[in-house]
Amino acid sequence: MAKRTGIEVSIAIAEAARQADVDVVSAYPITPQTHIVEHLAQLVADGDLDANYITVESEHTAMSACVGASAAGARVFTSTSSQGLALMNEIVYLASSLRTPVVMALANRALSGPISIWNDHSDVMNERDTGWICIFANNGQEAYDLTLMAFRIGEDKRVMLPVMINFDGFILTHVIEPIYMFDDDEIADFIPPYEPVIYLDTDNPITMGPVGVPDIYTEAKKQQEVAIRESRSVIDEVFDEFAGRYGRRYRAVETYKAEDAEIVLLAQGSVIEAAEAAVDVLRDQGKKVGAVELRLWRPFPFDDLREVLCGTSIKQVVVLDRCISFGGPIGPVLSEVRSALYLEKDKPMVVGVVAGLGGRDIHLEEYIEMFRIGEECLRTGKDAGEEPELVKIVGLRE
Amino acid sequence: MVEIRFHGRGGQGAVTSAELLAQAAIKEGKYAQAFPAFGAERRGAPVLAFTRISDEVIKLRIGIYQPDVVIVLDPSLVKAVPVVAGLKEGGLVVLNSKKGPGDWKKDLGREDVMVASVDATSIAMEELGVPITNVVMLGALLKAKPLVNLEPLEGFIAQRFPRIAGKEIKAFRRAYQETRVE
Amino acid sequence: MKLKEKPTWRELPFACCIPEPGNSVYYKTGDWKTLKPVVDKTKCIKCGTCWIFCPEYAYEEDEYGYFESNLEYCKGCGICARECPAQCITMEEEVVE
Ligand code: SF4
Ligand code: SF4
């Protein structure tokens, strides 16, 4: 039976890794870290988790150790944030191309500079094209549940890809809130022992990570692209099984009061709950508004998104980005949502706003302002920002 | 929903107060959040911690700007920090002070609010031997506003301070007795 | 089994790994050379330095402990001749009939 506990979200995520019975944890306590790896180090030291905790001298090595351990057939977990992930970047690509299903808990935070230890989505957007399965959690419960599911998804023989579970740094990692945690036995049943497809074995040697000459590289990348695309059916299967077992249903694209809405705010992560609160306020004023959450970031849920946004009551989408793509479309999520709808005939207008960078709180009135911007854009048919910028930064001091 | 803001100094355990309160509320089946003001923690610097308690799911995930309750763990903070900033009309201030609540109302310039005060530093020194007032001040809070039941909170206090559980609980109960509310 | 030289993306082994150990034997680098190493066994001290240094792993040890380069793989780089402590390896022109 699941037990409702008041627990820090970071500790709950670490407990999920323990319950998944990971073999190897490697992480580096760069600032800002979280209690996730601290708690796991404690569990290993106290003998409460039979795993190797590999201490390293940098995040680059942490990810290298993770990939190596996974290549040797171990179940591997790590956690990081912002600059730490940026330092891992080189090996993050290797994890996906070597098909090592490492699970990473990513406490989303801003990138320097100026130096910031606070929350936004700059770190994950920087890793967008690394070939990892990438899923967002909105609250502590989801972060715990999705960490458990990440092992099932990534390690599935039809997938064999690393998985990144995203949750907002500080806003979620440092909060104590009620979380339903499962018994260890239940999780042992849900997450069976890991069986690798290929692994480094001296009795049956193989080479992992060889040179891919120009005659090979393109085919290798195509294979990888197909793998992450095809992981979608397994993600849905695992979401289904989880819902069947435990009653909580996860979807690639989640909606809130969007069925008859004209204007929706589309976002990722913990802000979606506050957006829902803003929807409630505006609904009370008779406005037809809703919220849409892009939970699954990679593989991108094209069909799901089109189903929600196209040929429906929705006339206007306001995409809330928590990161800036400098000199580009400004909002990375904005540009992807727009491109996903490009060929659709009956599609809404899509405009973008940016807010909540580097730990700036987004107040309820600001969410309401975002809906107002949506209304305005729908009326004028223009982008949210003033020329030449496409997006409007909400909460900016002009 | 009740929003509570704790003012303390780094190392005094304001975050622990916020967490214990939330844990007790969650144990009673309520929804609650506890979190520190996010930043780099330094010993001695003024710090903030927050607790939200509600009968419904809490969707707000930002700092508390308009609290219902303010708790001040260290008497010297009142001079250094605008502790009643944003405090809702008719809200509650819980102070660690030898001075009575009536005097404080005038000093704070907020005749509209309820004030509770207790000499938490003396209680902490007598019962614990150190001027750490986080648990003591929870006793004062519950006297002024019974947000949670005493027993589950005492359970979490004992869990958090296993070696000095008896002393902490005694200090907590003393504060509950000695707090004056006006 | 020799892997296809230009597999389709479906034929490419999983994760672009090389599932067959030691398949570099199929890759004959012997025809790259203009000079070939010749070992003077009267001076050879059987130290194996040539075997260690050869980038193509061309040296093979015979039953008497002497080392000889397999010319199907020797690419003629001359590293062995330079490293041999007894200086008993000379690089000579390979005569192709
Ligand atoms: S010449 Fe180069 S390739 Fe040939 S045997 Fe000597 S070291 Fe090896
Ligand atoms: S390096 Fe020279 S001496 Fe040593 S084994 Fe090779 S040929 Fe003989």
XYZ file of C-alpha atoms and ligand atoms in Angstrom, chain C residues 38-41 43-53 59 65-68 80-81 83-89, ligand 2:
37
model
C 63.275 -7.240 -41.953
C 64.485 -8.749 -38.642
C 68.089 -9.895 -38.324
C 67.563 -12.867 -36.020
C 71.056 -9.866 -33.360
C 67.492 -10.180 -31.975
C 67.328 -10.462 -28.178
C 63.623 -11.571 -28.202
C 62.562 -8.617 -26.058
C 59.164 -8.117 -27.773
C 59.478 -4.336 -28.032
C 58.489 -4.498 -31.696
C 55.377 -6.500 -30.772
C 54.397 -3.891 -28.175
C 54.949 -0.848 -30.372
C 54.137 -8.918 -35.032
C 60.513 -16.740 -29.315
C 61.500 -14.610 -32.307
C 59.143 -11.957 -33.590
C 58.198 -11.576 -37.199
C 59.381 -1.167 -34.891
C 62.706 -0.460 -36.584
C 62.176 1.219 -31.273
C 64.107 -2.075 -31.502
C 66.770 -1.827 -28.751
C 69.094 -4.229 -30.622
C 68.674 -2.240 -33.819
C 68.160 -5.477 -35.691
C 65.186 -4.340 -37.791
S 62.426 -5.318 -30.801
Fe 64.187 -6.052 -31.930
S 65.268 -7.262 -30.463
Fe 63.266 -6.947 -29.575
S 62.136 -8.757 -30.261
Fe 61.734 -7.167 -31.764
S 63.302 -7.554 -33.321
Fe 63.942 -8.662 -31.520
